[in-house]
Coordinates of C-alpha atoms and ligand atoms in Angstrom, one line a residue:
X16 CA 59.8 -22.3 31.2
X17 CA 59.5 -19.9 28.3
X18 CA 61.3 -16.2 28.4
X19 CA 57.8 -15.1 26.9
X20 CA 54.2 -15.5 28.0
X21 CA 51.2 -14.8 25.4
X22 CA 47.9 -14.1 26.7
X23 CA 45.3 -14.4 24.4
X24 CA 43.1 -11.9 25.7
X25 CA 40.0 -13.0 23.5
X26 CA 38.9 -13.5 19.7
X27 CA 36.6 -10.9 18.2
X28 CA 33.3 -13.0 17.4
X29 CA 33.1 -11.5 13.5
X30 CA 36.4 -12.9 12.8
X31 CA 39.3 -14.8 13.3
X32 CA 40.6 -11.2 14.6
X33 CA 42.8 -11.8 18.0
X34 CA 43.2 -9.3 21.0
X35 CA 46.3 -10.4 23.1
X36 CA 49.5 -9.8 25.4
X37 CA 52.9 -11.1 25.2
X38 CA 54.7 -10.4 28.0
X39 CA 59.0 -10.4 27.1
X40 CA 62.0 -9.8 29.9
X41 CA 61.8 -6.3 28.1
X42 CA 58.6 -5.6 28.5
X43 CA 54.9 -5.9 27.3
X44 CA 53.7 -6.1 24.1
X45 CA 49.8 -5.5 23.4
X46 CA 49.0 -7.5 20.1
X47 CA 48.1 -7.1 17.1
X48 CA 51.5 -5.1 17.3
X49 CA 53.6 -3.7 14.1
X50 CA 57.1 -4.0 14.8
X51 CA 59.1 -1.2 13.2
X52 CA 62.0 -2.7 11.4
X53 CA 65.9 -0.9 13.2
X54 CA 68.0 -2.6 10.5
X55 CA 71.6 -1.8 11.7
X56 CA 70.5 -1.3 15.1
X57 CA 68.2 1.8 14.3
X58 CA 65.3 2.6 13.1
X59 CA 66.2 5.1 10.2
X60 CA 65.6 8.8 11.5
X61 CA 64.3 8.2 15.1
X62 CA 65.7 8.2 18.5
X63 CA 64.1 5.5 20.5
X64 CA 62.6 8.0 22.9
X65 CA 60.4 9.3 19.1
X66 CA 59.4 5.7 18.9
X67 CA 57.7 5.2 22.3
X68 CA 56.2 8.5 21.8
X69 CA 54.5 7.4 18.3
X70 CA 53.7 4.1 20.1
X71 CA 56.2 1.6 19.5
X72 CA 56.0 -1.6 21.7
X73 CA 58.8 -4.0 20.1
X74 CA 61.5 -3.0 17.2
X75 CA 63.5 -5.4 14.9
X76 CA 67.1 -5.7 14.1
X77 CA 68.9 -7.2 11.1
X78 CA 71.1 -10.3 12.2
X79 CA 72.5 -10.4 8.8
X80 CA 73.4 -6.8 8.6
X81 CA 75.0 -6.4 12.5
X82 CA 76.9 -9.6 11.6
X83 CA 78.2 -7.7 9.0
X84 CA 79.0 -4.6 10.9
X85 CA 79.9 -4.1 13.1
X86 CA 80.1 -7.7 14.0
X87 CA 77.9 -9.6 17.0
X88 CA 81.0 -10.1 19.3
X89 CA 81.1 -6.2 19.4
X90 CA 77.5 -5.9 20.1
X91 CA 78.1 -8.3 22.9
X92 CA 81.4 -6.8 24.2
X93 CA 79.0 -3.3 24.3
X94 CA 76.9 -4.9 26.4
X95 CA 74.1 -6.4 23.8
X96 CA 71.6 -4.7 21.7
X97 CA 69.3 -2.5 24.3
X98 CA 72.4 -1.1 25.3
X99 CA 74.3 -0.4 22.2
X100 CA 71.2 1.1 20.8
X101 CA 69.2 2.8 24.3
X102 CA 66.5 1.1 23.5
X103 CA 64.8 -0.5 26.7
X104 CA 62.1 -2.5 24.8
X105 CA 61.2 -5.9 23.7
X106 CA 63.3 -6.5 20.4
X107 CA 63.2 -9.1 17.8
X108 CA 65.9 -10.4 15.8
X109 CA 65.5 -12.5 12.3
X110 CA 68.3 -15.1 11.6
X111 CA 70.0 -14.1 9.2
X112 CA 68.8 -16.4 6.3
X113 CA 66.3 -14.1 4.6
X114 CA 68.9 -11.4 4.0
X115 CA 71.6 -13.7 2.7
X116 CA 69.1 -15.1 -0.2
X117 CA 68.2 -11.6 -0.7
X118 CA 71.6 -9.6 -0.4
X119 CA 74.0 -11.6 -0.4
X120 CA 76.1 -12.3 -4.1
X121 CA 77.2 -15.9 -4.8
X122 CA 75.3 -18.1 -2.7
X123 CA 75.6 -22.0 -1.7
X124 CA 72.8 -23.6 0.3
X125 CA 73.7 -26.8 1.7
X126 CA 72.2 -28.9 4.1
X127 CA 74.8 -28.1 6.6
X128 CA 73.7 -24.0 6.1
X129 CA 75.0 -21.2 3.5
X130 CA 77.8 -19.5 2.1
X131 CA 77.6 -16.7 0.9
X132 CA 79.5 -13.1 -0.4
X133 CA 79.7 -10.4 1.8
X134 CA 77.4 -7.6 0.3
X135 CA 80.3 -5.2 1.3
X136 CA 83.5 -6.3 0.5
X137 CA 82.9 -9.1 -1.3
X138 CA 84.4 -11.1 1.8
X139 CA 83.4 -15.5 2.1
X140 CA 80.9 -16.2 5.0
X141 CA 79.0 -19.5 6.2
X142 CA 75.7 -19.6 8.2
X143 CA 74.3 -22.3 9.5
X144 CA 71.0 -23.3 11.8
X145 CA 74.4 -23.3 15.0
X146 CA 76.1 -19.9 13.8
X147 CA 72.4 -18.0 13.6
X148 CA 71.6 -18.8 16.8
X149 CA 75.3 -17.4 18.2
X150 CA 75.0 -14.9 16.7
X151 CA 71.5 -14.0 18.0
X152 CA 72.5 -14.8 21.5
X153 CA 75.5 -12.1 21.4
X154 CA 73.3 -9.8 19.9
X155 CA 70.9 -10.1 22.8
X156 CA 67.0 -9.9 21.4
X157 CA 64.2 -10.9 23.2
X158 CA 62.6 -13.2 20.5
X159 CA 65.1 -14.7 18.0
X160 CA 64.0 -16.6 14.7
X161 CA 65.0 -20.2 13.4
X162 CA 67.5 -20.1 10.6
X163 CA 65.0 -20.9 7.6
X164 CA 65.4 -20.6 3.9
X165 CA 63.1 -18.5 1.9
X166 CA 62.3 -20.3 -1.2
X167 CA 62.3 -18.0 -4.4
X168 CA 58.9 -17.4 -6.0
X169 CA 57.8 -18.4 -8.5
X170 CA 59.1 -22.3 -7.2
X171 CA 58.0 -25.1 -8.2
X172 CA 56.3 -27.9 -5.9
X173 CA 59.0 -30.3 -5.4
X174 CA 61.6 -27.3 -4.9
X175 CA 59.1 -25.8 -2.1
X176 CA 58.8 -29.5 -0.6
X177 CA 62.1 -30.0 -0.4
X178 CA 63.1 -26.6 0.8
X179 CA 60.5 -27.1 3.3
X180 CA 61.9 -30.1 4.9
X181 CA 65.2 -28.5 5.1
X182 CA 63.8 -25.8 7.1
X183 CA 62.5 -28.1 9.3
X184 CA 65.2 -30.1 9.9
X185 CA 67.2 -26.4 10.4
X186 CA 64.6 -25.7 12.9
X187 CA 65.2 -28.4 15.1
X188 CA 68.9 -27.9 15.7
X189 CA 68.0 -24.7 16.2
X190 CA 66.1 -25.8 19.3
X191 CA 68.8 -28.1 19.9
X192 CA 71.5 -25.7 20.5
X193 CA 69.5 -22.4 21.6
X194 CA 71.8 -21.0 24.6
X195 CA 69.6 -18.2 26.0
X196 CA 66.8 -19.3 28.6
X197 CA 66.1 -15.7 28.0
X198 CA 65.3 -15.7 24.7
X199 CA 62.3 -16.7 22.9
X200 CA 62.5 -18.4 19.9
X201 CA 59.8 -18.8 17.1
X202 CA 59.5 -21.2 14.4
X203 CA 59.4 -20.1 10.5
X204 CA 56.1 -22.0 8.7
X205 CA 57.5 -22.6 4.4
X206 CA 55.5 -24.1 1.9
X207 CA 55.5 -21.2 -0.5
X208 CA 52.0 -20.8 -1.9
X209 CA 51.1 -24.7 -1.5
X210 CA 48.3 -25.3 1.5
X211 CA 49.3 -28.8 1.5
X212 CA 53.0 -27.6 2.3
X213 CA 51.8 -25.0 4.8
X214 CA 50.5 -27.6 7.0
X215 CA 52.9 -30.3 6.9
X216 CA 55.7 -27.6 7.8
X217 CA 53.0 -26.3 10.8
X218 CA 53.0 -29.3 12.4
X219 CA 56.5 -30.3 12.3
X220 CA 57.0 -27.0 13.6
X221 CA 54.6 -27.7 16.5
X222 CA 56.0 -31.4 16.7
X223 CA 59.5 -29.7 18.0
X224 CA 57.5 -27.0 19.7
X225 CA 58.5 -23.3 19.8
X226 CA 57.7 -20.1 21.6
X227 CA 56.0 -18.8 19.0
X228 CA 55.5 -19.4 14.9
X229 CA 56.0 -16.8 11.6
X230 CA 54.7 -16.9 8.6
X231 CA 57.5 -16.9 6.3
X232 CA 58.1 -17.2 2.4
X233 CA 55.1 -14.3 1.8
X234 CA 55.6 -11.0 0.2
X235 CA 58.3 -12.3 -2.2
X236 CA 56.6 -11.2 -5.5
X237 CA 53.0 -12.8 -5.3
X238 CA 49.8 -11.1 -5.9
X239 CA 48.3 -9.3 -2.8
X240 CA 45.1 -11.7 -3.2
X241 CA 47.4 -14.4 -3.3
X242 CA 49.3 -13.4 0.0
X243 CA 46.1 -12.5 1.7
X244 CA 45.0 -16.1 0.5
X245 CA 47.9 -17.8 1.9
X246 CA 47.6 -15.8 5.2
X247 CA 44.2 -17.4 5.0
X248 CA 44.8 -20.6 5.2
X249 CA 47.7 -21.0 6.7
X250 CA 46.9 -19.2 10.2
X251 CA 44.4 -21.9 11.3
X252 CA 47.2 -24.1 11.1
X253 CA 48.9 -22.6 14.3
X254 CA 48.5 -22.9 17.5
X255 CA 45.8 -20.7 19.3
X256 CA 47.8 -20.3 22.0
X257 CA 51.2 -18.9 20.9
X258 CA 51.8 -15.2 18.8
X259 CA 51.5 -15.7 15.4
X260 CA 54.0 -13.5 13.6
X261 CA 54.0 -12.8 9.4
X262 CA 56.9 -11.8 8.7
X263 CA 57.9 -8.7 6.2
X264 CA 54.0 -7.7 5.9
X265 CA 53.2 -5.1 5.2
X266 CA 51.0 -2.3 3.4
X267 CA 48.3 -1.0 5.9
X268 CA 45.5 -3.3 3.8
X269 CA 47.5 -6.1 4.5
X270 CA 48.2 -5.8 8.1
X271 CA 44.0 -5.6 8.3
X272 CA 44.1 -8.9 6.5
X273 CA 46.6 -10.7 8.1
X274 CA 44.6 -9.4 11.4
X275 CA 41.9 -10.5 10.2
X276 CA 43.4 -14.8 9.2
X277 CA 44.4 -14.6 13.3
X278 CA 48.0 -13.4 13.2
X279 CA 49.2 -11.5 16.1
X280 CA 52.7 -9.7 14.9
X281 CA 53.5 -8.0 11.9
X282 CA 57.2 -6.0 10.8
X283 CA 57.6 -4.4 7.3
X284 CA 60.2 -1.4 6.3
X285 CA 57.0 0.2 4.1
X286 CA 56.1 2.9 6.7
X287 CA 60.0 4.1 7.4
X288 CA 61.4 3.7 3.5
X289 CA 58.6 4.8 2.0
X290 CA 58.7 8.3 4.2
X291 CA 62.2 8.9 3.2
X292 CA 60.6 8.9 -0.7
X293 CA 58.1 11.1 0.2
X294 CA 55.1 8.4 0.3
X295 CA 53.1 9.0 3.6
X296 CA 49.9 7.1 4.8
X297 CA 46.9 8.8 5.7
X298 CA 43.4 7.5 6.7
X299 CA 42.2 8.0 3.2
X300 CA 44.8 6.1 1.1
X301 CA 48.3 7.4 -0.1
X302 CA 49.9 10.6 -0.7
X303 CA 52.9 11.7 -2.5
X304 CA 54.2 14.8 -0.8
X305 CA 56.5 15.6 -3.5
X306 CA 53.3 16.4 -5.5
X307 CA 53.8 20.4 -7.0
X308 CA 49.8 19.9 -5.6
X309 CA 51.3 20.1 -2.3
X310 CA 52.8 23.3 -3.6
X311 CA 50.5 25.8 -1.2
X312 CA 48.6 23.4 0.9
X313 CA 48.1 23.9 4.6
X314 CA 46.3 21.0 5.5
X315 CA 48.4 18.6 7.1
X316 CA 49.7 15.1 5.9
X317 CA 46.2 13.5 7.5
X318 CA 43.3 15.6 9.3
X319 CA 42.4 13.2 11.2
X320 CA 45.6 12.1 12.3
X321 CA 46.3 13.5 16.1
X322 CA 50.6 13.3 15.7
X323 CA 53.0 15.5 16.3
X324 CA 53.6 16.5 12.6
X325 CA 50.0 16.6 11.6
X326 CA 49.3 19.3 14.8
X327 CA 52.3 21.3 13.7
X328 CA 53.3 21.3 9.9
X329 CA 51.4 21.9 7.0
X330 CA 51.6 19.6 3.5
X331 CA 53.5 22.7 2.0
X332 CA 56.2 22.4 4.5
X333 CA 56.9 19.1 4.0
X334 CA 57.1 19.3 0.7
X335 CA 59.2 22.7 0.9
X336 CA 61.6 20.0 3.3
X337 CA 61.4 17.1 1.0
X338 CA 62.6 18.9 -2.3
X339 CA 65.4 21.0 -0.1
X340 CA 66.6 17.5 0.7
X341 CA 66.6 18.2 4.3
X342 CA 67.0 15.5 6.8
X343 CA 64.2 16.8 8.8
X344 CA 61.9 15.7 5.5
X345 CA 62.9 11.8 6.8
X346 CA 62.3 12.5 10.0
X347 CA 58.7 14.0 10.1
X348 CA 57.6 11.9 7.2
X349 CA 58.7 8.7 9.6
X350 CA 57.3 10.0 12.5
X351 CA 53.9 10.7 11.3
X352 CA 53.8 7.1 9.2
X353 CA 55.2 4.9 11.8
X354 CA 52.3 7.1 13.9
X355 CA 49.6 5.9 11.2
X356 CA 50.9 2.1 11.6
X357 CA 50.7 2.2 15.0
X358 CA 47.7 3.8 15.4
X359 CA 45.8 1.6 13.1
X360 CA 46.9 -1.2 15.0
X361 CA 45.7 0.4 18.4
X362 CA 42.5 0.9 16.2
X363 CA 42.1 -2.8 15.6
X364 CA 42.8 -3.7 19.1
X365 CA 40.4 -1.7 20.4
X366 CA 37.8 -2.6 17.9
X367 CA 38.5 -6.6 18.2
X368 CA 38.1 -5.5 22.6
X369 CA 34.3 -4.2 21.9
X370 CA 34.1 -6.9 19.1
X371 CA 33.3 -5.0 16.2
X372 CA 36.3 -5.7 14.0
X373 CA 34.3 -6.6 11.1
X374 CA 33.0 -2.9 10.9
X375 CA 36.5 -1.4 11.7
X376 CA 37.8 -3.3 8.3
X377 CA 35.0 -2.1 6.4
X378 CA 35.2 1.4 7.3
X379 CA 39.3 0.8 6.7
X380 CA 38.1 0.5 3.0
X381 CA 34.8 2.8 2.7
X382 CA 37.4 5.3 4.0
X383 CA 40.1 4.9 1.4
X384 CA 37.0 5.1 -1.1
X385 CA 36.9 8.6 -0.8
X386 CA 40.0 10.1 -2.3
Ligands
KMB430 N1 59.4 -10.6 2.6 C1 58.9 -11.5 3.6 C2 60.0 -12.1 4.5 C3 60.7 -11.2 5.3 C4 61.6 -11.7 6.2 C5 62.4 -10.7 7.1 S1 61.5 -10.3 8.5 C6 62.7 -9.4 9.4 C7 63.4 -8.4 8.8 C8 64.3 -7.7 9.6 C9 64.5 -7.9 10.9 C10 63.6 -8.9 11.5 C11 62.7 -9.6 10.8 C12 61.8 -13.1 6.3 N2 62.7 -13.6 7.2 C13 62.8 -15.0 7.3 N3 63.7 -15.5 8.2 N4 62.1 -15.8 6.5 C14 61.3 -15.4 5.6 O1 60.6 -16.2 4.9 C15 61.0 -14.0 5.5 C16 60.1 -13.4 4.6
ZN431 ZN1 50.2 12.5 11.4

């Protein structure tokens, strides 16, 4: 008995494009979904009543980072994540293993897991495939993530290979000592940039059998054609009838690619980090609101965007906000890109429903043509 059930709802007939429902203990989640990324138990500069209103199904939290601070025992002791953080939804947690290759100082993979410096006070800390998943179960999520290692890139073949069958040996006593029979957890496909790797890592994965399976070891550096590539030929590797998750992706043009391969789940901190520098989305490609363009401009951030932000403040305004420093900049720049996000992926749904998602990516690109 798994704590999640996916539906898949139907496949659009122009493409690999999925339409589905995964239904968690916290709730339902239509997909494709973008997950908003709530690092230390927030997602920067919104209350989670702001996220349901801009459409937010599912949020992400940091294992690494609430390890960290202010420790998973705490979470626990306050009662687990939804409560700490009043947010009633499905949440996902990642294990931990990504962050420590990518924050933490001195590092020592072994077999047995990692040690590692604290990013903070310089402190000595292990984790291993066991301590990932306690951790995870204190902190409470709904769909927690095998402790995996994310090889570097560039890496070469034998490094990948091995890395790879480390990650599947990690992934099994994962399984082997999950505690939560309600908690999902997914498998983590490696195999860096290597096809051959891909699906030998796929099946073992399938071979111990998971709730669901992510695409990780993507986004670390490669070329866009080369991620989109990898997407490619990796999703037909997974099983049809479990979400498919990439994990860390992405720009907007990558989440209509990854869409488009068959994946199901997406979560990247683009839409939230790059508001609080003053980058927004719109329907038509990129804008800088710092621009001194922006100066006297009353149109808002998108015209056709129907949010909150673009019915009530004009380019000028947030611009005004943005070079006063004001925290209100953050907050209406997230608001209306985690709007765009989530919008876009309601788009795709709906378009992959009256199958017609090939035409929804191609206007996705004829539109951003026209700036
Ligand atoms: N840049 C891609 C990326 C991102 C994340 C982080 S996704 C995330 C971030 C915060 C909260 C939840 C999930 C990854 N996590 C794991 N475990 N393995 C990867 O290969 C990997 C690759
Ligand atoms: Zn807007």
């Amino acid at each position: 008995m798994s704590a999640i059930d996916f539906k898949l709802i139907k496949t659009d007939s122009s493409s690999a494009a999925r339409l589905g429902s995964l239904t968690t203990p916290h709730g339902k989640i239509d997909t494709p979904i973008f997950m908003p990324v709530g690092t230390h138990a927030t997602v920067k500069a919104m209350t989670p009543e702001e996220l349901t209103e801009v459409g937010a199904q599912i949020i992400l939290a940091n294992t690494y980072h609430l390890y960290m601070r202010p420790g998973h025992e705490l979470v626990a002791r306050m009662g687990g994540l939804h409560e700490f953080m009043h947010w009633q939804g499905p949440i996902l947690t990642d294990s931990g293993g990504f962050q420590v290759f990518s924050l933490g100082e001195l590092r020592k993979i072994t077999e047995e897991g990692v040690k590692f410096q604290s990013h903070l006070d310089g402190s000595y800390h292990f984790i291993s495939p066991e301590t990932s998943m306690e951790i995870q179960a204190a902190l409470g999520g709904d769909i927690i993530m095998c402790f995996d290692e994310c090889p570097p890139y560039p890496a070469d073949y034998a490094y990948i290979a091995k890395s790879m069958e480390m990650t599947s040996r990690w992934a099994l006593r994962c399984k082997n000592v999950k505690k939560r029979a309600d908690q999902a957890l997914f498998g983590i496909v490696q195999g860096g940039m290597f096809s051959d790797l891909r699906e030998r890592s796929a099946l073992a994965l399938q071979e111990i059998g998971f709730d669901g399976y992510a695409l990780g070891g993507v986004s670390v550096g490669e070329e866009k054609e080369l991620m989109h590539e990898v997407m490619g030929f990796s999703a037909p590797f997974l099983p049809v009838d479990k979400p498919r998750y990439v994990m860390g992706i992405g720009a907007p043009e990558d989440l209509i690619e990854g869409i488009n391969a068959g994946f199901d789940m997406f979560d990247c901190v683009m839409p939230t980090r790059n508001a609080r520098n003053g980058m927004v989305f719109t329907s038509f490609g990129r804008l800088n609101i710092k621009g001194a363009r922006y100066a006297e401009d009353r149109l808002p951030i998108d015209p056709e965007c129907g949010c909150y932000v673009c019915k009530n403040y004009s380019r000028a305004y947030l611009r005004h906000l943005f070079k006063s420093g004001e925290i209100l900049a953050s907050r209406l720049n997230t608001w209306h890109n985690l709007h765009y996000y989530l919008s876009l992926m309601a788009g795709a749904r709906q378009a992959i429903a009256e199958d017609r998602f090939a035409d929804f990516r191609r206007d996705f690109y004829a539109k951003r043509e026209t700036m």
